[in-house]
Coordinates of C-alpha atoms in Angstrom, one line a residue:
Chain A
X1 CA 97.0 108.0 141.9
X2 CA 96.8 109.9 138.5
X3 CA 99.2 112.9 138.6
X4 CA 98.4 113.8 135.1
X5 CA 94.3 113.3 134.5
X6 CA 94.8 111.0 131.5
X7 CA 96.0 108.2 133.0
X8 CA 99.2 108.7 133.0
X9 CA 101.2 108.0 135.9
X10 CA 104.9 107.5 136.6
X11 CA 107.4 108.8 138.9
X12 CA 111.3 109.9 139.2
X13 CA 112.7 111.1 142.5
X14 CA 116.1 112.5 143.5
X15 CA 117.9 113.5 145.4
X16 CA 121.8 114.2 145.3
X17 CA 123.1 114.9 148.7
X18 CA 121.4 115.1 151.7
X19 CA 119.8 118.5 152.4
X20 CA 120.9 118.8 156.6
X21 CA 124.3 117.7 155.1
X22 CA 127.2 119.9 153.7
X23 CA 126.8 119.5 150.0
X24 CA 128.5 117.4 148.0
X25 CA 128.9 117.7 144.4
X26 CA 129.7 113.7 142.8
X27 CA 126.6 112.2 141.0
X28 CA 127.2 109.6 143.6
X29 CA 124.8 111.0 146.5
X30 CA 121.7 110.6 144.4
X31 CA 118.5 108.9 144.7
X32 CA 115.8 108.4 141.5
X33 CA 112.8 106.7 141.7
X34 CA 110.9 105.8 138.7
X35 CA 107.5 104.6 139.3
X36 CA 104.8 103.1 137.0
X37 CA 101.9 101.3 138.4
X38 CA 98.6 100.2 137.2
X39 CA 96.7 99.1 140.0
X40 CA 96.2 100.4 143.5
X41 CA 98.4 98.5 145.3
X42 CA 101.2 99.6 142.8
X43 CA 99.6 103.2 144.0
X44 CA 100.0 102.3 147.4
X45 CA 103.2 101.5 146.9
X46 CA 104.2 104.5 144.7
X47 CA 102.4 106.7 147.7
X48 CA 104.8 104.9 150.2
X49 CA 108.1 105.6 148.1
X50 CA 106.7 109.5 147.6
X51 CA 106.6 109.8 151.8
X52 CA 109.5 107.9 152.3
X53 CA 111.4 110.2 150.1
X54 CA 110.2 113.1 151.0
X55 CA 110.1 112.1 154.5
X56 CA 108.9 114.1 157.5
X57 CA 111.3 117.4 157.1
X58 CA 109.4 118.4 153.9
X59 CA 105.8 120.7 154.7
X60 CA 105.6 121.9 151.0
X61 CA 106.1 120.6 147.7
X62 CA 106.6 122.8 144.9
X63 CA 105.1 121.2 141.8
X64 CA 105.7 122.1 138.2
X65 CA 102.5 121.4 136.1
X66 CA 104.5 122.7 133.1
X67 CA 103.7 119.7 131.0
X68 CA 100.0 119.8 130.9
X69 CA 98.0 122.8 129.1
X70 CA 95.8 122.9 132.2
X71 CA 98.0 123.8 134.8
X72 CA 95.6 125.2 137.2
X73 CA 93.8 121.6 137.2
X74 CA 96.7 119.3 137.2
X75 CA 98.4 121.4 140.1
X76 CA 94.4 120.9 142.3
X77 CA 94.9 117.2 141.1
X78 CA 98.6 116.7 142.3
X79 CA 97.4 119.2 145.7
X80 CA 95.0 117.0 146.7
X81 CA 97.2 113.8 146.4
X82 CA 99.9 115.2 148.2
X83 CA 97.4 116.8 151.1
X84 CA 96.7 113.1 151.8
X85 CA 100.5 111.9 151.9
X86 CA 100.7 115.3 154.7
X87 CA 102.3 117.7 152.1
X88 CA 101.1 121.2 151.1
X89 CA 102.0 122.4 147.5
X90 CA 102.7 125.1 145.4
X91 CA 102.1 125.3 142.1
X92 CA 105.3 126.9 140.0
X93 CA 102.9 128.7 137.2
X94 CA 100.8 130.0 140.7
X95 CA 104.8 132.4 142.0
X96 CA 105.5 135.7 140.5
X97 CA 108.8 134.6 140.2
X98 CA 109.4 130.9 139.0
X99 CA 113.0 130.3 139.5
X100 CA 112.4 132.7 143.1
X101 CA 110.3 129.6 143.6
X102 CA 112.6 127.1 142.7
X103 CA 115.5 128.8 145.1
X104 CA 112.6 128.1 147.9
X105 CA 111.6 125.0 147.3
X106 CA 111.5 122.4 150.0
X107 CA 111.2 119.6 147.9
X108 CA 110.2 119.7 143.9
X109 CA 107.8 117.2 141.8
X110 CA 107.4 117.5 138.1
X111 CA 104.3 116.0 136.6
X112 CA 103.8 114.3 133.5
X113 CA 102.2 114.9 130.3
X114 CA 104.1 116.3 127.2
X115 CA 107.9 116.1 127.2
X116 CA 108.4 118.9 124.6
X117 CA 105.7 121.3 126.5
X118 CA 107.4 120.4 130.0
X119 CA 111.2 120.8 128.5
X120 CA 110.8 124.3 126.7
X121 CA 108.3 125.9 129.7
X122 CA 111.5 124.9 131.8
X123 CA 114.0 126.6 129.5
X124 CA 111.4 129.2 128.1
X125 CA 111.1 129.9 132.7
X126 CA 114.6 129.9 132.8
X127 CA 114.5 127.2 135.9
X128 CA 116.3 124.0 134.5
X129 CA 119.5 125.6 135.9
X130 CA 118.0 126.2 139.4
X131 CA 115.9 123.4 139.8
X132 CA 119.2 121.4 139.2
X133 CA 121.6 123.9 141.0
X134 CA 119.2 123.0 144.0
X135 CA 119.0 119.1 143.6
X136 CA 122.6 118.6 143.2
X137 CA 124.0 121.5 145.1
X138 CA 121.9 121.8 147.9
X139 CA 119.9 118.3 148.2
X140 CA 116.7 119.6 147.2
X141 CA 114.5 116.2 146.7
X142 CA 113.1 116.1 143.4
X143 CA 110.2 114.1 142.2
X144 CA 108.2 113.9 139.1
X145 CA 106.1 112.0 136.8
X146 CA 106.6 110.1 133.3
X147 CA 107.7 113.3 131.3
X148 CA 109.7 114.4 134.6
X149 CA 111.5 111.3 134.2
X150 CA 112.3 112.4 130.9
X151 CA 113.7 115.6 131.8
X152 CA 115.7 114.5 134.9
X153 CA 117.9 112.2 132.5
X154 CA 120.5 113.6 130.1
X155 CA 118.3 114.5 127.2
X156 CA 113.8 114.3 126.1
X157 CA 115.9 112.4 123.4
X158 CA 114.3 109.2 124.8
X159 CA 110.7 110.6 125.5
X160 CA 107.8 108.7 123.3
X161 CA 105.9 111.7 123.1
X162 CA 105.0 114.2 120.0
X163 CA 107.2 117.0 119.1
X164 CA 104.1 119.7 119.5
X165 CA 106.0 122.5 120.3
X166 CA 109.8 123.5 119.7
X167 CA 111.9 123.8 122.5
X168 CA 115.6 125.6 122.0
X169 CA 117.6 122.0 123.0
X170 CA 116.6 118.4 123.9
X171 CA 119.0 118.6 126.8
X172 CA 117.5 118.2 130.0
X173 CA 118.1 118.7 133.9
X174 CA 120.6 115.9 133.5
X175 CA 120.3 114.8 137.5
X176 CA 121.7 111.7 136.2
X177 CA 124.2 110.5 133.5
X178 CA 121.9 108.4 131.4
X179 CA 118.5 108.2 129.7
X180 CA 115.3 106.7 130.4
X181 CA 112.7 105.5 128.0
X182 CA 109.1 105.1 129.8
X183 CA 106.2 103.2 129.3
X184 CA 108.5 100.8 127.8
X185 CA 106.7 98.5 125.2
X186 CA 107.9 95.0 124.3
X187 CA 107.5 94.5 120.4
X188 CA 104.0 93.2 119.4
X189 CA 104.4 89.7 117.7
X190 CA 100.7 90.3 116.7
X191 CA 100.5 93.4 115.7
X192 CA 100.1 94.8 111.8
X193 CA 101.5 98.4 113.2
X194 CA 104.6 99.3 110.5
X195 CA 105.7 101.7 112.2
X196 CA 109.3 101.0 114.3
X197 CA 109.1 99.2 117.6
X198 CA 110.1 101.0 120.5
X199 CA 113.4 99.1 120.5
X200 CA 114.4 99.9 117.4
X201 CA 113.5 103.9 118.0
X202 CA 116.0 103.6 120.2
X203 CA 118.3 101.9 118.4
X204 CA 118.0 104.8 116.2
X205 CA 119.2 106.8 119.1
X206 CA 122.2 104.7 119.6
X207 CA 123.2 105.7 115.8
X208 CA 123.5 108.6 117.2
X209 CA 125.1 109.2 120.6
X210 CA 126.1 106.7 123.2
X211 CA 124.1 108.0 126.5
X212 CA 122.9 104.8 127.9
X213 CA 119.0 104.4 127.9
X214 CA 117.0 102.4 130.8
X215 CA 113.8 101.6 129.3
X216 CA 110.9 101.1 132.3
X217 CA 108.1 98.6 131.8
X218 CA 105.1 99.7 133.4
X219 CA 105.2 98.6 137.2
X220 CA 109.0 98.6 137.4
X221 CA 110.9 101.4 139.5
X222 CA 114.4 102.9 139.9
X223 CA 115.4 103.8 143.3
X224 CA 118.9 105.9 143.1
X225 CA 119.9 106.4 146.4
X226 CA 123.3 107.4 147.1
X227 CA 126.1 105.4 145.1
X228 CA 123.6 102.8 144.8
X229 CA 120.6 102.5 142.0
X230 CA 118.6 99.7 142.7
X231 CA 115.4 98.8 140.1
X232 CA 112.3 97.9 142.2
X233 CA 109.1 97.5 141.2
X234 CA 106.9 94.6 140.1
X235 CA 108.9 93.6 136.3
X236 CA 112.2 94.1 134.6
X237 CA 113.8 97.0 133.2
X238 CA 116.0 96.5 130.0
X239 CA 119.1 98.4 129.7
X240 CA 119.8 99.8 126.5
X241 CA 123.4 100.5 125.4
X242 CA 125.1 101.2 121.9
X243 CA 126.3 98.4 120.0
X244 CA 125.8 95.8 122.4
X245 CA 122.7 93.5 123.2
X246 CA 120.7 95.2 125.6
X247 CA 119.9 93.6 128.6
X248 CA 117.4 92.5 130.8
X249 CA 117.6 93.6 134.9
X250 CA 115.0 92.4 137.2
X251 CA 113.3 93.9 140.3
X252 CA 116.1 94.2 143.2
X253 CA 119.1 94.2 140.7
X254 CA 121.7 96.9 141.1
X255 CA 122.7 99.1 138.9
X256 CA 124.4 101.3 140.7
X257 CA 126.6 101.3 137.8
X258 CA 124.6 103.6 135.8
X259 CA 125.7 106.5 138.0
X260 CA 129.1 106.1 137.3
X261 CA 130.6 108.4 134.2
X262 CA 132.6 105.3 133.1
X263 CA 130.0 102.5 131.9
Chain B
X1 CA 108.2 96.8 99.3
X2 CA 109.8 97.7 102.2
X3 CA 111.8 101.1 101.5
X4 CA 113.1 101.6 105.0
X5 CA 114.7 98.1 105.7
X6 CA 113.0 97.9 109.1
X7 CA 109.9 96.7 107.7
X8 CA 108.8 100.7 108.0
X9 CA 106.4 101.1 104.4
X10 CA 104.4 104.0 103.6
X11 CA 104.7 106.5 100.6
X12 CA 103.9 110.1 99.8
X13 CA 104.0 111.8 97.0
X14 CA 103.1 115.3 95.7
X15 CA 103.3 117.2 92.5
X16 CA 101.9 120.6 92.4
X17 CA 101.9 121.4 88.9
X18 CA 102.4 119.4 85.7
X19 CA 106.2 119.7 84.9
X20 CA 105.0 120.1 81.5
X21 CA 102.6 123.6 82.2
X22 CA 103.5 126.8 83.0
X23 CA 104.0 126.7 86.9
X24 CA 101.1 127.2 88.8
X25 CA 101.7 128.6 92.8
X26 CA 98.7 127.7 94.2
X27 CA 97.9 125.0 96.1
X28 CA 95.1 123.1 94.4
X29 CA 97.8 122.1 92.3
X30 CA 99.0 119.4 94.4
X31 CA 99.1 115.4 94.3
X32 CA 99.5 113.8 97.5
X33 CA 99.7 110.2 97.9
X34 CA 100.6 108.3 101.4
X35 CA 100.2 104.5 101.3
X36 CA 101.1 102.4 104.2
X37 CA 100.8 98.4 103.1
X38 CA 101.2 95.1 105.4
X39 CA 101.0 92.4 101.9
X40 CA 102.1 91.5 98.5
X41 CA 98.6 93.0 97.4
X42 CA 98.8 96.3 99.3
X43 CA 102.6 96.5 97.7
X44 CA 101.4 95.9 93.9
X45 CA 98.4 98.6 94.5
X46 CA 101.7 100.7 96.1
X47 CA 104.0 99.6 93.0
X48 CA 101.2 100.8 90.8
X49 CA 100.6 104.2 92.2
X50 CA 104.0 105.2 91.8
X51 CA 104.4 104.4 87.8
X52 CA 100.9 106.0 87.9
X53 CA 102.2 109.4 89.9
X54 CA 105.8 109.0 87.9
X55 CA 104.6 108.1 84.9
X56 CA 106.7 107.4 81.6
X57 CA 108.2 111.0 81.3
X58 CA 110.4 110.5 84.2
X59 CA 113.4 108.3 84.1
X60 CA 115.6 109.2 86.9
X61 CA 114.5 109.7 90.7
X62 CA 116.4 111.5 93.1
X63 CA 116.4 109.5 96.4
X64 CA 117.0 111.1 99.7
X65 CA 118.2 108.4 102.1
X66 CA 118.9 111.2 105.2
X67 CA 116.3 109.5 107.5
X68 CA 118.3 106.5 107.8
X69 CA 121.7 105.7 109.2
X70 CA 123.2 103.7 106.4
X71 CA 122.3 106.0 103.3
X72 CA 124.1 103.6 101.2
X73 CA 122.1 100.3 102.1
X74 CA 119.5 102.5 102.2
X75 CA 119.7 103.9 98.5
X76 CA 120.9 100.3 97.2
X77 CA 117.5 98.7 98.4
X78 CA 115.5 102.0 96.8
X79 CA 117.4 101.3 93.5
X80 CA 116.3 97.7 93.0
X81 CA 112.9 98.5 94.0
X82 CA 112.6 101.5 91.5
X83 CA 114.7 99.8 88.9
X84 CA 112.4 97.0 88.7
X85 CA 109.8 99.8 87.9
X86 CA 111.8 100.9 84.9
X87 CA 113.5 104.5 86.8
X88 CA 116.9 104.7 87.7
X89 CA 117.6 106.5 91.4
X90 CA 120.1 109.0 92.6
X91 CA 121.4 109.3 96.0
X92 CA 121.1 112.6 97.3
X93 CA 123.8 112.1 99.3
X94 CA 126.4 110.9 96.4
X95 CA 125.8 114.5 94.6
X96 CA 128.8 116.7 95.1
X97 CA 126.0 119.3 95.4
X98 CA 123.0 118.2 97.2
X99 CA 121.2 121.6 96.1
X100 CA 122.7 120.9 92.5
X101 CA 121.0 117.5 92.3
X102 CA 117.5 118.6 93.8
X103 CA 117.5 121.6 90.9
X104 CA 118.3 118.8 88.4
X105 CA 115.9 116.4 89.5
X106 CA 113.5 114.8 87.4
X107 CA 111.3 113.5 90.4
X108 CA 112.1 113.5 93.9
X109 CA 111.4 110.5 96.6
X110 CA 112.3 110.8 100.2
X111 CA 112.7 107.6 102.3
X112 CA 111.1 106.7 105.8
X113 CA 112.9 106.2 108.9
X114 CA 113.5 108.8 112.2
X115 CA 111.7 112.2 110.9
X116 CA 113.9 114.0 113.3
X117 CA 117.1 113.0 111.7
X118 CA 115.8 113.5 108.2
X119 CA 114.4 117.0 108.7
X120 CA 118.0 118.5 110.3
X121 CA 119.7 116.6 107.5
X122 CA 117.5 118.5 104.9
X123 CA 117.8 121.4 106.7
X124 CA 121.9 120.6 107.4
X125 CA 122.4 120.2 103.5
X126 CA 120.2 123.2 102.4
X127 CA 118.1 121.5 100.4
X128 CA 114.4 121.9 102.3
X129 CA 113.7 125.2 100.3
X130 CA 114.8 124.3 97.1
X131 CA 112.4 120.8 97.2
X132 CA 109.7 122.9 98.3
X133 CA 110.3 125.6 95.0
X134 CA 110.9 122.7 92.7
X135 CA 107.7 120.7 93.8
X136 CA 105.5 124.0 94.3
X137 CA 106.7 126.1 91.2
X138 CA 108.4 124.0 89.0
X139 CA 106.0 120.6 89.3
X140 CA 108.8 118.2 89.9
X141 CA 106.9 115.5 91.7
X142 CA 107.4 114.2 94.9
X143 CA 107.6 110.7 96.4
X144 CA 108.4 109.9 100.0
X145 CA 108.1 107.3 102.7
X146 CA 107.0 107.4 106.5
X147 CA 109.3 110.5 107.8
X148 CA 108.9 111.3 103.9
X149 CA 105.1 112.2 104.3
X150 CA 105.6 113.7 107.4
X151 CA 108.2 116.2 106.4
X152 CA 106.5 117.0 103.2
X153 CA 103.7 118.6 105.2
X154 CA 103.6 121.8 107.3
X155 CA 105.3 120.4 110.4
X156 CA 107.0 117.2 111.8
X157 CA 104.6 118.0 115.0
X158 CA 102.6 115.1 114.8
X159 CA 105.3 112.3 113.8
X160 CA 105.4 109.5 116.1
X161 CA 109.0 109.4 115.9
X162 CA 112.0 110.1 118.6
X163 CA 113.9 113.1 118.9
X164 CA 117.2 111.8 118.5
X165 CA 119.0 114.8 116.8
X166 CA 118.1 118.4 117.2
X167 CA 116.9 120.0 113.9
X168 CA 117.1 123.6 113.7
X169 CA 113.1 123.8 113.3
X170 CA 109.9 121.3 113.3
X171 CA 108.9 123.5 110.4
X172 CA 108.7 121.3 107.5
X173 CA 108.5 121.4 103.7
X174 CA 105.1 122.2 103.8
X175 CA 104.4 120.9 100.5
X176 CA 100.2 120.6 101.7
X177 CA 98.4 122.9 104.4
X178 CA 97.8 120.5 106.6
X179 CA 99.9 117.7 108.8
X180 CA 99.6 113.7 108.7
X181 CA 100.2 111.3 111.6
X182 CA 101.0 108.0 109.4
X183 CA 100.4 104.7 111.3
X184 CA 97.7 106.1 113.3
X185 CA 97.2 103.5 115.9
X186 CA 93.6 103.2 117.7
X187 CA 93.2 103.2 121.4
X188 CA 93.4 99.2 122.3
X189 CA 91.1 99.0 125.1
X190 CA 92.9 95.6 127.0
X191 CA 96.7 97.3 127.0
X192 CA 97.9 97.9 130.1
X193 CA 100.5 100.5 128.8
X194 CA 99.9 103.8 130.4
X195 CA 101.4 106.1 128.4
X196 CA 99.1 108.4 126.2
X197 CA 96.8 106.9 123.3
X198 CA 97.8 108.7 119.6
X199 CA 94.6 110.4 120.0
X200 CA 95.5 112.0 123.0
X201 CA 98.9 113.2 121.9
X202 CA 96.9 114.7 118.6
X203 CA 94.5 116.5 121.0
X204 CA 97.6 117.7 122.8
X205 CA 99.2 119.1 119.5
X206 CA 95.9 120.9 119.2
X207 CA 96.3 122.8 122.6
X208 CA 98.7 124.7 120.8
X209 CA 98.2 124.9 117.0
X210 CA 94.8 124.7 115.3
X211 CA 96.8 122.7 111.8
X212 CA 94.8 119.9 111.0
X213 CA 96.2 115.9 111.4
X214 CA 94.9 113.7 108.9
X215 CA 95.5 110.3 110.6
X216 CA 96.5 107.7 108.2
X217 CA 95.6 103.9 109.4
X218 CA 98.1 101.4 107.8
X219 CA 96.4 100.6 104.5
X220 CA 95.1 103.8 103.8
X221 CA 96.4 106.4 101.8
X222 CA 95.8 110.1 100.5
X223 CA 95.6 111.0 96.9
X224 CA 96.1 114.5 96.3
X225 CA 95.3 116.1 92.1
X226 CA 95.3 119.3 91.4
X227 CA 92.7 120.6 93.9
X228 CA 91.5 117.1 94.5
X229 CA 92.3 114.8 97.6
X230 CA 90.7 111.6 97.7
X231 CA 90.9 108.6 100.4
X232 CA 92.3 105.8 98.7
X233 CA 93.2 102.0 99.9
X234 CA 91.5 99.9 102.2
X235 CA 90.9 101.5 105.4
X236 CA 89.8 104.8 107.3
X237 CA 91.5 107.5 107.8
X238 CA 90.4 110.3 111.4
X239 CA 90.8 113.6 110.9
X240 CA 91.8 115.9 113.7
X241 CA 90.4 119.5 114.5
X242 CA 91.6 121.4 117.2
X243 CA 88.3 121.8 119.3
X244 CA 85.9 119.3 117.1
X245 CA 85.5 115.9 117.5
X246 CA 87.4 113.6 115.3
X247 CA 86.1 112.6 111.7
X248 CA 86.1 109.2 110.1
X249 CA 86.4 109.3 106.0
X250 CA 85.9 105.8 104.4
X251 CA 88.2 104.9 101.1
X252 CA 87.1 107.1 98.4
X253 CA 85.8 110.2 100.8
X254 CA 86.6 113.2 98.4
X255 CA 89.1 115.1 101.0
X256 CA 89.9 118.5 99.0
X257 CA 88.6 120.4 101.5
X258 CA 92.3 119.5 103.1
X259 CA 93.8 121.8 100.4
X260 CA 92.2 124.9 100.9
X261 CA 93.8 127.7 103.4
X262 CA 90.2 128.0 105.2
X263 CA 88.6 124.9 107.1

């Protein structure tokens, strides 16, 4: 499965409350799953998360090709991936009215590809507000890919991708209360690269602020489901956190504390 | 030499008119150097360039620390490096007057680290204008490192860097007419990492602004003269076009073209 036509591939779903449930407002009815795979058994089992998610109540999925310069080609891509997991979709550039379409939306997946492009087509469509009004108010399942990871966490802060176009903040949807790195990348022993390691990029973050940062190996997933935040997946995750060692999780741990303000 | 303590090397410097001439505004006045270096040999050819560019007329060098956390550390390891090069270095940052000590500055060098950081600093302190008027009309020349080559060309767009403070703009000095991605890494055909290749996040900068990315391979580095540029170092250097395929230049390609407003 290749949401975004160059390869790239990784997903974050959430959900806050239930939808068939009366709302409720604490970051503690939330589900996020990040996926990464590589092969097409992790697609398989990235395909089986997506319709387990969304499960059987969702007919349409409004998808938000925002990130990618082609959006007429990604959202074909992304239609005919969903149309074999038994979901319909409608692409958010395709509505006369974008945030209309967000107030409508069944369920909402937000493909990958630039994090800047993605982040200020959201603010410059003025739906960040809706699409998380509706995922944390109204239990609107929300999925997306690699740079919809990004912007489902607190800021792009975290996003490996170039700055190619300006958008008014780095704050994000902020459906959670921390960050997430993908595509993580283990330093290189080998390599004659000078520029910084991933690590210490975000090290350079933690100079900064003190949002934690979950950085995803390819093939590892975050399930947030409820209170609970469970990383799944096929390797570990390394939590990153200001002025501490980071640390190492692997699949099936909890960290159900990451969606707790007090960490 | 390692200017950024993180084992991050690469220089660039820039002088658009002889100190010594009447100022000249246009920009075939320019020198551009950006060296990236991974041994003792590639730091001597480094060490050499900058007594070349600097020369014996300078004595002092202002050193802007700002993409770094610890300005102080940072300065201190700038200081022996330079003295031991025969100039004495002033932190930006110790000036009362940031502005005051740029428009009293003998020769300029800005140090590597996160380009996002260092570009709102230089915007924070005021200072990005009046580099930019003492380089281009007043021929103080200009030295930098990493971030430092990045932000001395149109726009931090192409830095490889991330976004962990918000600058007000990705507009840069804009010291040349073109941008630089240093540490250009090439596609490695056995990763497993799905994230995008450099070259694809170039081609994505070039969905929305035609500037041209000279891509600087560690080892190699740009010599701009007057209205000369010229490849130097030991490796190849891409060059980017929105809509063309990329070009290779070998050491010692005569790269002028760069300077002029139409390619």
């Amino acid at each position: 499965m290749d949401f975004c036509g160059g390869g790239l591939v990784s997903l974050v779903s959430l959900r806050r409350c239930s939808s068939g449930e009366r709302p409720r407002l604490e970051p503690k009815t939330g589900l996020q799953l990040t996926f990464e795979f590589r092969s097409r058994h992790e697609e398989a089992v990235a395909s089986q998360q997506i319709t387990d998610f969304f499960g059987k109540n969702v007919k349409r999925v409004l998808f938000v090709p925002y990130a990618l310069h082609d959006r007429d080609a990604y959202t074909q891509t992304a239609r005919v991936k969903f149309l074999s997991l038994g979901y319909e979709v409608d692409g958010i550039h395709e509505a006369a009215d974008p945030v209309e379409a967000v107030r409508k939306a069944e369920a909402i997946f937000i493909g990958g590809g630039n994090t800047f492009r993605l982040l200020k087509n959201l603010y410059d469509n003025r739906v960040l507000l809706e699409i998380r009004r509706r995922v944390l108010e109204e239990g609107v399942p929300y999925m997306g890919s690699s740079a919809g990871t990004n912007v489902a966490t607190v800021s792009i802060s975290t996003t490996n991708d170039m700055p190619i176009v300006f958008p008014p903040s780095f704050a994000a949807i902020g459906l959670v209360p921390f960050n997430i790195n993908p595509h993580y990348l283990d330093p290189d022993p080998t390599s004659r690269h000078m520029g910084e390691t991933r690590e210490q990029r975000i090290s350079q973050y933690h100079e900064e602020v003190d949002t934690l940062v979950l950085a995803l190996r390819e093939g590892c997933m975050l399930l947030v489901e409820g209170d609970r935040a469970t990383l799944l997946g096929s390797t570990h995750a390394r939590l990153f956190s200001r002025g501490k060692s980071c640390v190492e999780f692997a699949p099936g741990s909890d960290l159900s504390f990451l969606l707790t303000a007090a960490h």
